[in-house]
PDB file of C-alpha atoms in Angstrom:
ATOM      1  CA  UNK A   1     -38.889  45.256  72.122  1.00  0.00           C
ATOM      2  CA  UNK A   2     -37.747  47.633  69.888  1.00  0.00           C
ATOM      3  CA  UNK A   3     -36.523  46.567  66.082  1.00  0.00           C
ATOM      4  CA  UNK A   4     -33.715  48.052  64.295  1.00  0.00           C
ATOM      5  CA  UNK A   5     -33.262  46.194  60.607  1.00  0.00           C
ATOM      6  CA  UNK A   6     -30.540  45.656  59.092  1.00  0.00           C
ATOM      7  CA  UNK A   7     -29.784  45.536  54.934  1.00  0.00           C
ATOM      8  CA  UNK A   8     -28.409  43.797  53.503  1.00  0.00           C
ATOM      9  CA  UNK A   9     -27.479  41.071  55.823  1.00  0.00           C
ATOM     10  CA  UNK A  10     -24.519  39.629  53.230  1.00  0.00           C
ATOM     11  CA  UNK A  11     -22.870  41.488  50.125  1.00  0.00           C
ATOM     12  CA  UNK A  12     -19.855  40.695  47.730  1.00  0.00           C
ATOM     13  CA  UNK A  13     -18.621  42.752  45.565  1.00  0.00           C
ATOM     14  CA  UNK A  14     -15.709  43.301  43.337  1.00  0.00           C
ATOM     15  CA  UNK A  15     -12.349  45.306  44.967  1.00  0.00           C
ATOM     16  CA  UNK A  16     -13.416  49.251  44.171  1.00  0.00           C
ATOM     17  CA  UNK A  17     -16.500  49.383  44.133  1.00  0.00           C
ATOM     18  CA  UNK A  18     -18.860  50.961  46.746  1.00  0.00           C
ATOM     19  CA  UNK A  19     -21.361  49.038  49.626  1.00  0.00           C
ATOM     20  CA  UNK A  20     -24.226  51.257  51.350  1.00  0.00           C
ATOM     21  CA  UNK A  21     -25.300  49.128  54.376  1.00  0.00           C
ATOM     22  CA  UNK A  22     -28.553  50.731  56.090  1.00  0.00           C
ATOM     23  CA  UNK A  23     -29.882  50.841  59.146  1.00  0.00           C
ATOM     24  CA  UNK A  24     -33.154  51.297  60.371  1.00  0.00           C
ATOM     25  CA  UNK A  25     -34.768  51.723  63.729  1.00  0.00           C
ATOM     26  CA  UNK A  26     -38.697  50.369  62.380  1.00  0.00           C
ATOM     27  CA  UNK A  27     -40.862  51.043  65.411  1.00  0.00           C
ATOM     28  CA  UNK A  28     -39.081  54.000  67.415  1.00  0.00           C
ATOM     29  CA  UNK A  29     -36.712  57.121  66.854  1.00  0.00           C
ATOM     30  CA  UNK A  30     -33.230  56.816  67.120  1.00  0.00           C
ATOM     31  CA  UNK A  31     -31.117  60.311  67.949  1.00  0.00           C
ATOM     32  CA  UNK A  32     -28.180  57.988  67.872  1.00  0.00           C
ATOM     33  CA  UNK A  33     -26.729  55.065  66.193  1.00  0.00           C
ATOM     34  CA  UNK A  34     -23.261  53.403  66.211  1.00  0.00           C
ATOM     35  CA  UNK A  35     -21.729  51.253  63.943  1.00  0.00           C
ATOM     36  CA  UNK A  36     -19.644  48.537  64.625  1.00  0.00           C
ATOM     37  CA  UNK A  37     -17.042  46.640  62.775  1.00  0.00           C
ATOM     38  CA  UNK A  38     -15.900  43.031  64.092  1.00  0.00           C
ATOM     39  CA  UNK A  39     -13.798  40.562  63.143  1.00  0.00           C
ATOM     40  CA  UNK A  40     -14.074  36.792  63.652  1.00  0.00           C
ATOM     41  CA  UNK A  41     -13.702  35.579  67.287  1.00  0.00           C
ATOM     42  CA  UNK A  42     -13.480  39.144  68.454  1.00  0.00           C
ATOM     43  CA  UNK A  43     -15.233  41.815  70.083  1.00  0.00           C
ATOM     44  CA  UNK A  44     -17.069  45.199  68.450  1.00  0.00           C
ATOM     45  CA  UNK A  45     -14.947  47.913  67.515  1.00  0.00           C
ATOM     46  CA  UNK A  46     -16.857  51.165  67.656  1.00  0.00           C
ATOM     47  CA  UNK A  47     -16.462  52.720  64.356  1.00  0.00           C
ATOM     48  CA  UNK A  48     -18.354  56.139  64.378  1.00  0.00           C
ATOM     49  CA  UNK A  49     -21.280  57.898  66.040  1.00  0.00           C
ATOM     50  CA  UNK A  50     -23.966  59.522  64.038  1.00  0.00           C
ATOM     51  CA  UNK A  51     -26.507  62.047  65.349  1.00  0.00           C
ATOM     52  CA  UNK A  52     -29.793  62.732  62.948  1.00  0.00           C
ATOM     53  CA  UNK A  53     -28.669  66.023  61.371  1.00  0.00           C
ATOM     54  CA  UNK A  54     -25.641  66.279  62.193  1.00  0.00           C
ATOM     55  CA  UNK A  55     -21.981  64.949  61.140  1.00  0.00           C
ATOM     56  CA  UNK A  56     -20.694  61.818  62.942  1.00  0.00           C
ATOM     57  CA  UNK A  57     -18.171  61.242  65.006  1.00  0.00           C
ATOM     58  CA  UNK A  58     -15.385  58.966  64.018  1.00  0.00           C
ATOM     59  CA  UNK A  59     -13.127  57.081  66.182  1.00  0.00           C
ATOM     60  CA  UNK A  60      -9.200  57.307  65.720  1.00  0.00           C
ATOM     61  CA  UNK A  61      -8.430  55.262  63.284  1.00  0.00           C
ATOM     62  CA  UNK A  62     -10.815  54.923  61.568  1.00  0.00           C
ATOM     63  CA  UNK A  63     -10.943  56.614  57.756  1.00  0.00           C
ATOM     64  CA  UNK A  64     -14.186  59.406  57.121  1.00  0.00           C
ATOM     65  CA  UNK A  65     -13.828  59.296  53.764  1.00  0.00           C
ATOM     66  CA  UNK A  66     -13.413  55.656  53.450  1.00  0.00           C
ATOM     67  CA  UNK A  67     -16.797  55.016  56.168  1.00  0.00           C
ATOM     68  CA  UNK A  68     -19.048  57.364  54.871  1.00  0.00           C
ATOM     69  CA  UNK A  69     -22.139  57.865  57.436  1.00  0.00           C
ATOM     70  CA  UNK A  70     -25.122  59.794  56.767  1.00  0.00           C
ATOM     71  CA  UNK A  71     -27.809  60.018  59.423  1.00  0.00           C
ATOM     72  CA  UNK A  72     -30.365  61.599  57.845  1.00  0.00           C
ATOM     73  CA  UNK A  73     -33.639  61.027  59.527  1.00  0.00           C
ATOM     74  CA  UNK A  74     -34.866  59.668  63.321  1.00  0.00           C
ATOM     75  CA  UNK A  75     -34.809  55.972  61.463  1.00  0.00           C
ATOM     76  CA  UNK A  76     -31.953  55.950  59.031  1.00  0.00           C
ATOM     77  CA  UNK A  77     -28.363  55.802  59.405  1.00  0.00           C
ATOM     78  CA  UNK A  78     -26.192  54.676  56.560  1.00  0.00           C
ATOM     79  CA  UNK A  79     -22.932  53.590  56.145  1.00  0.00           C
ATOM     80  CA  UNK A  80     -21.065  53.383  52.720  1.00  0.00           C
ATOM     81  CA  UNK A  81     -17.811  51.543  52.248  1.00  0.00           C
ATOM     82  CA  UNK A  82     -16.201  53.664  49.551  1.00  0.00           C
ATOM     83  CA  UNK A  83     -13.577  51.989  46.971  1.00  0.00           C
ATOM     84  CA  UNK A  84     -13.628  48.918  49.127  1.00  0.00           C
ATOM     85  CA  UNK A  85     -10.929  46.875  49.414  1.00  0.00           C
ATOM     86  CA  UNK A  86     -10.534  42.947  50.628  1.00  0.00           C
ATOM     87  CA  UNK A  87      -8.765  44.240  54.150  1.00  0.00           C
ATOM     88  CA  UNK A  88     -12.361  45.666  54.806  1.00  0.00           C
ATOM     89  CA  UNK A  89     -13.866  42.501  53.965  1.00  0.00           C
ATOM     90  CA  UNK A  90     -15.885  42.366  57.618  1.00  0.00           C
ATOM     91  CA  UNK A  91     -18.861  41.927  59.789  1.00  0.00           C
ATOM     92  CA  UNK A  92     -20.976  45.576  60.136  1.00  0.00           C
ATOM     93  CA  UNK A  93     -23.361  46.239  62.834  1.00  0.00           C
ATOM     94  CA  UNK A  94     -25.329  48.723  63.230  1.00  0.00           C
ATOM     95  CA  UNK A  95     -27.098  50.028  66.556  1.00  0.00           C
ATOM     96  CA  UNK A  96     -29.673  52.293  68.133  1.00  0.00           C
ATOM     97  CA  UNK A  97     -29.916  54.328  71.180  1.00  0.00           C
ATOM     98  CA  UNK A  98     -33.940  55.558  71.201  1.00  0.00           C
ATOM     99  CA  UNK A  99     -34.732  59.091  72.141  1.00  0.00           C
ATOM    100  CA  UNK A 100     -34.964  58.989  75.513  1.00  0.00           C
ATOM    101  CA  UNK A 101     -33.030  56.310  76.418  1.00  0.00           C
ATOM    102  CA  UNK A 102     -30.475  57.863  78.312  1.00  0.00           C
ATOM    103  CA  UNK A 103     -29.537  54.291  80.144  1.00  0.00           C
ATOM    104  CA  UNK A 104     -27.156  53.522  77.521  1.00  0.00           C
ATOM    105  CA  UNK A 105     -29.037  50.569  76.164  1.00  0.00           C
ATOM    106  CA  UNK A 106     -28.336  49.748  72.418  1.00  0.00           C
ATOM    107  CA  UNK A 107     -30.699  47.768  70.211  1.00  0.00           C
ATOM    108  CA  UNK A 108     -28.758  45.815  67.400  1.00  0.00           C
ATOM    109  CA  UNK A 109     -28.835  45.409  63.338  1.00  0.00           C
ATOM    110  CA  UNK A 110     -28.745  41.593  62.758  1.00  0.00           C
ATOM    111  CA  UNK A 111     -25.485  42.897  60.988  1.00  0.00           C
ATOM    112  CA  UNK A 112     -23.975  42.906  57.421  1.00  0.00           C
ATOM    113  CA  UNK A 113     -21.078  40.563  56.446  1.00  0.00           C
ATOM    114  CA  UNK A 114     -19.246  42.227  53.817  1.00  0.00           C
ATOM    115  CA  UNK A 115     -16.734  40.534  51.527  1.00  0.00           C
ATOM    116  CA  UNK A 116     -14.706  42.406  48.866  1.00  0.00           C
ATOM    117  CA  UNK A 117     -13.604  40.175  46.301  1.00  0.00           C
TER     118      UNK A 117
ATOM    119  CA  UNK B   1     -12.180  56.262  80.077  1.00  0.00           C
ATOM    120  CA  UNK B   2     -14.515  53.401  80.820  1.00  0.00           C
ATOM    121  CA  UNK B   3     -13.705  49.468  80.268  1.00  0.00           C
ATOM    122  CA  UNK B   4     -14.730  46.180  80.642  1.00  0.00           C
ATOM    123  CA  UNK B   5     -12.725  42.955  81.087  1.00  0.00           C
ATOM    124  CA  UNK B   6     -14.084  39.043  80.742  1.00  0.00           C
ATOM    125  CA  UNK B   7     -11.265  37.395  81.549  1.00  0.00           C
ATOM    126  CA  UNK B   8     -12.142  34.129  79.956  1.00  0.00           C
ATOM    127  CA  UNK B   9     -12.294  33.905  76.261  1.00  0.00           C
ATOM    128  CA  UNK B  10     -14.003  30.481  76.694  1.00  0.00           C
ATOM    129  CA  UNK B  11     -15.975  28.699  79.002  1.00  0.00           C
ATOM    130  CA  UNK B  12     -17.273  25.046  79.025  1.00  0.00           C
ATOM    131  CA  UNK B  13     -19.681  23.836  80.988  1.00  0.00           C
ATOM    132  CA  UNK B  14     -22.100  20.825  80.874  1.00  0.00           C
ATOM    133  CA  UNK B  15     -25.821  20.612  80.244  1.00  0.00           C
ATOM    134  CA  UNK B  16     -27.765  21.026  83.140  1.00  0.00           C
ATOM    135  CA  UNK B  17     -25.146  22.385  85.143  1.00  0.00           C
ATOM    136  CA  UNK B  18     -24.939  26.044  86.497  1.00  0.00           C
ATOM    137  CA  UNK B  19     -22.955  28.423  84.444  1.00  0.00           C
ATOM    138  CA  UNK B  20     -20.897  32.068  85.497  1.00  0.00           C
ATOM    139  CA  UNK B  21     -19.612  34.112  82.762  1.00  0.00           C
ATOM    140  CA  UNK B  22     -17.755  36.779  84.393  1.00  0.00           C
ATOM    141  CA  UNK B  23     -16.966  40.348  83.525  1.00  0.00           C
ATOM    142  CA  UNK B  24     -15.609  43.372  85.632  1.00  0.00           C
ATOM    143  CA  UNK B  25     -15.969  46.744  85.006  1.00  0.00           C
ATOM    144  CA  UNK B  26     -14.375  50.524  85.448  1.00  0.00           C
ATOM    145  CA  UNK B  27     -16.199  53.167  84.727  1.00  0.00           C
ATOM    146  CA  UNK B  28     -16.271  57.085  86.808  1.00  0.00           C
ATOM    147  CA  UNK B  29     -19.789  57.857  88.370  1.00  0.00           C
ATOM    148  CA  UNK B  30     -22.626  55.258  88.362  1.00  0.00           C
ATOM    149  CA  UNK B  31     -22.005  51.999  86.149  1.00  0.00           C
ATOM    150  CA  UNK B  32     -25.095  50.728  83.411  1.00  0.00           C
ATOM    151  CA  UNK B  33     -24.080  47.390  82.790  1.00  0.00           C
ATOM    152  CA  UNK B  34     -25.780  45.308  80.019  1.00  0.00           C
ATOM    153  CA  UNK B  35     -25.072  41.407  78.928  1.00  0.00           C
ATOM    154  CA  UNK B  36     -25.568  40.537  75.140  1.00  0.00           C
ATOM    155  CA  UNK B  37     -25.555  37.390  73.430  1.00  0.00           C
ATOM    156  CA  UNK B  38     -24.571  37.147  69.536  1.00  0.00           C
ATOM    157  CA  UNK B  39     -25.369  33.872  67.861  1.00  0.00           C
ATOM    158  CA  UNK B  40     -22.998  33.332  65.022  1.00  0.00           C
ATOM    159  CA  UNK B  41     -23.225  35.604  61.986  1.00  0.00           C
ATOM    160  CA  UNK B  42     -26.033  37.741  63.741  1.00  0.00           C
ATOM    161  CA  UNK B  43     -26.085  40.855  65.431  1.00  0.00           C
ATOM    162  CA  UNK B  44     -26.134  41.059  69.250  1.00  0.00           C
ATOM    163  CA  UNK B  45     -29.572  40.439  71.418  1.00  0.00           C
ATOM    164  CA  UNK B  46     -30.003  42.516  74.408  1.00  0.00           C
ATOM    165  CA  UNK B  47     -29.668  40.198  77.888  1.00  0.00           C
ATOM    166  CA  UNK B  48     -30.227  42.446  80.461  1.00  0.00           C
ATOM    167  CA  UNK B  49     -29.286  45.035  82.372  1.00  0.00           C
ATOM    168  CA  UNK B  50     -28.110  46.980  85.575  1.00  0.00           C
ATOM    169  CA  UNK B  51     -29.297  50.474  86.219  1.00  0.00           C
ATOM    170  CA  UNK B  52     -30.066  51.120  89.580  1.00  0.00           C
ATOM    171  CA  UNK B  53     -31.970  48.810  92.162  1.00  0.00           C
ATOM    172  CA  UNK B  54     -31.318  45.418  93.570  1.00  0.00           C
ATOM    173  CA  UNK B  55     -28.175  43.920  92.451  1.00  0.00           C
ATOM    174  CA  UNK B  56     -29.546  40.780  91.824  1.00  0.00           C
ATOM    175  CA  UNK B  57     -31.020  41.158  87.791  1.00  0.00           C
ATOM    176  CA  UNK B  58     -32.856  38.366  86.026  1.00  0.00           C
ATOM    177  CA  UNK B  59     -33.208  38.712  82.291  1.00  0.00           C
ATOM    178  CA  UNK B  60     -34.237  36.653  79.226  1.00  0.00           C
ATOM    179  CA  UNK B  61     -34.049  32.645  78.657  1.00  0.00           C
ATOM    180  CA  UNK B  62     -33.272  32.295  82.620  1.00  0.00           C
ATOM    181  CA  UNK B  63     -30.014  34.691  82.473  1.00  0.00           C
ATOM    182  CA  UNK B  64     -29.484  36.626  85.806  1.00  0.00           C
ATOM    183  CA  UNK B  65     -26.415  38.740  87.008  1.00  0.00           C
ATOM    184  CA  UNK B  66     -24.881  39.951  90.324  1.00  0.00           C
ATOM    185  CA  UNK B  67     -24.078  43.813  90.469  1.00  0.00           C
ATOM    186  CA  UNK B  68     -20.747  43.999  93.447  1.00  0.00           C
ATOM    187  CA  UNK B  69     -20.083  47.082  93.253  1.00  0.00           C
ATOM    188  CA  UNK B  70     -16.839  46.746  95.777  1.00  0.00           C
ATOM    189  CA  UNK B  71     -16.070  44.022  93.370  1.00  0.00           C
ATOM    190  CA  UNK B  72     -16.673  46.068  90.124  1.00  0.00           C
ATOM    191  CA  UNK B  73     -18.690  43.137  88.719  1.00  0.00           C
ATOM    192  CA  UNK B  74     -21.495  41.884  86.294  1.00  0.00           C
ATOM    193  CA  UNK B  75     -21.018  38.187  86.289  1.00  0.00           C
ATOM    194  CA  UNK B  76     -23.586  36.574  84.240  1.00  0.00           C
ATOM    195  CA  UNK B  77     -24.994  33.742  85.673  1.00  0.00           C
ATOM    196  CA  UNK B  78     -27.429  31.006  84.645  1.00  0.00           C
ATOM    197  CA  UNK B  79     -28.656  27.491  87.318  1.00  0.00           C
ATOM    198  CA  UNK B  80     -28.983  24.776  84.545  1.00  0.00           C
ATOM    199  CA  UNK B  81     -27.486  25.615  81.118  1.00  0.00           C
ATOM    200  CA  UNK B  82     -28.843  24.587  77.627  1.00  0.00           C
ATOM    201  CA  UNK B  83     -27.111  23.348  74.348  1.00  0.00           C
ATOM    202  CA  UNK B  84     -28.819  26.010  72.778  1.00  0.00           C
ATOM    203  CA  UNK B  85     -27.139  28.832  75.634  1.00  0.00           C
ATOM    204  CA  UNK B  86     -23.977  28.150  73.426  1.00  0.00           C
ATOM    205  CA  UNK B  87     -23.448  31.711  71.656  1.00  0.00           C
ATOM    206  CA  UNK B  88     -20.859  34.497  72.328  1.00  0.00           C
ATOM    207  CA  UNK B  89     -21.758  36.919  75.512  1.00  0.00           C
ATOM    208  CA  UNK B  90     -20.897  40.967  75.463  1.00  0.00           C
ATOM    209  CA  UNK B  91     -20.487  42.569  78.795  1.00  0.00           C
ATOM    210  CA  UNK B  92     -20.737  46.564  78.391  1.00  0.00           C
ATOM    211  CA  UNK B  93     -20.664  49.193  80.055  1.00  0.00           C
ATOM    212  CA  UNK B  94     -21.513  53.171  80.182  1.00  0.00           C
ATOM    213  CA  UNK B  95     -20.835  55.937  82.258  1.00  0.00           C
ATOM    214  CA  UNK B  96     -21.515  59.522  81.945  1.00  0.00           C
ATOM    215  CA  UNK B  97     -21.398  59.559  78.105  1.00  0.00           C
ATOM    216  CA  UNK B  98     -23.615  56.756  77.231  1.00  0.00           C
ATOM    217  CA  UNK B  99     -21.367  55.017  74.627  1.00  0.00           C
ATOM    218  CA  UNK B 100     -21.372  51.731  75.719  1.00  0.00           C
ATOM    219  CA  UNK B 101     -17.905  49.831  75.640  1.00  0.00           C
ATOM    220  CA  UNK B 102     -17.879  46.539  75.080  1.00  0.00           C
ATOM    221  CA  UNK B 103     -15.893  43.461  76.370  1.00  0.00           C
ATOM    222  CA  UNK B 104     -13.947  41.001  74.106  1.00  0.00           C
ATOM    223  CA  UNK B 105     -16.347  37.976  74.188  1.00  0.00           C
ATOM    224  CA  UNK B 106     -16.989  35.121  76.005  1.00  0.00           C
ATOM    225  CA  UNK B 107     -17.556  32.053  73.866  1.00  0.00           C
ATOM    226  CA  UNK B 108     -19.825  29.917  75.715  1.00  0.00           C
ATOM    227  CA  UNK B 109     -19.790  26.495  74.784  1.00  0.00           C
ATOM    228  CA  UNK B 110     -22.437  23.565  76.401  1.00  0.00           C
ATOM    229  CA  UNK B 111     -21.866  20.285  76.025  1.00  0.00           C
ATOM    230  CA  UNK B 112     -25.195  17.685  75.827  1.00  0.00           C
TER     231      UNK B 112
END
């Protein structure tokens, strides 16, 4: 089946600093990936949606210039947590929709835990 | 708007013994309905899914699930459950805009 990676799988860093979590689709193009946040013993919340090329779509709520995402090519889609605080301490997951795949079905990042000291 | 409920945060069931996780959907036009599993502090693993065709849909590690459509459901559904079945289960959903939404969870837990 198809492979997206995930990296890094666990960071900690210091209260203002910034985290770039990648995601890669390794054996097929991606048009689209999502990225998830979740918190423990609850479901995905849908972040943003990036396109390759173009700007991504946000979802209320959620802060663009806090959750920078950059889609740049068919198998990279990055997200940057930008003066991170410990409130966005959090489990990241990324996800990929191939080109094509118009059923809706998503393959996952093994995810990113994030912790903001 | 499209949704998904699982109305059971938890459910317990014995080794060996059948298990139902259920989930029910809304969604306008034609539902895709997919089942994920998410072992703990990794991403989600894709189950299997409903597109069109017999309602009856077997997946991986002996998974199946129902499509009712006059019952708007997915259950998930498995004959003799494992200790190693116990993860967290994702119902979703899409419609006409292919963002899937997701359910809260179903922790299952099986007990040797």
């Amino acid at each position: 089946g198809a492979v997206v990676s995930q990296h890094p799988s666990r960071v900690i860093c210091k209260s203002g600093t910034s985290v770039k979590i990648e995601c890669r689709s390794l054996d097929f193009q991606a048009t689209t990936m999502f990225w998830y946040r979740q918190f423990p013993k609850q479901s995905l919340m849908l972040m943003a949606t990036s396109n390759e090329g173009s700007k991504a779509t946000y979802e209320q709520g959620v802060e663009k210039d806090k959750f920078l995402i950059n889609h740049a090519s068919l198998t990279l889609s990055t997200l940057t947590v930008t003066s991170a605080h410990p409130e966005d301490s959090s489990f990241y997951i990324c996800s990929a929709k191939s080109r094509g795949g118009d059923t809706g079905e998503l393959f996952f990042g093994e995810g990113s835990r994030l912790t903001v000291l | 708007a499209q949704s998904v409920a699982q109305p059971e945060d938890q459910v317990n069931v014995a080794e060996g013994n059948p298990l139902t996780v259920k989930c029910t959907y809304s969604v306008s036009g034609n539902p895709y309905l997919f089942w994920y599993v998410q072992y703990p502090n990794r991403g989600l693993q894709f189950l299997l899914k409903y597109i069109t065709g017999d309602n009856l849909v077997k997946g991986s590690y002996g998974f199946e699930a129902e499509f009712n459509k006059s019952q708007t459901s997915f259950h998930l559904k498995k004959p003799s459950a494992l200790v190693s079945d116990s993860a967290l289960y994702f119902c979703a959903v899409t419609g006409g805009s292919y963002i899937p939404t997701f359910g809260r969870g179903t922790s299952l837990i099986v007990h040797p």
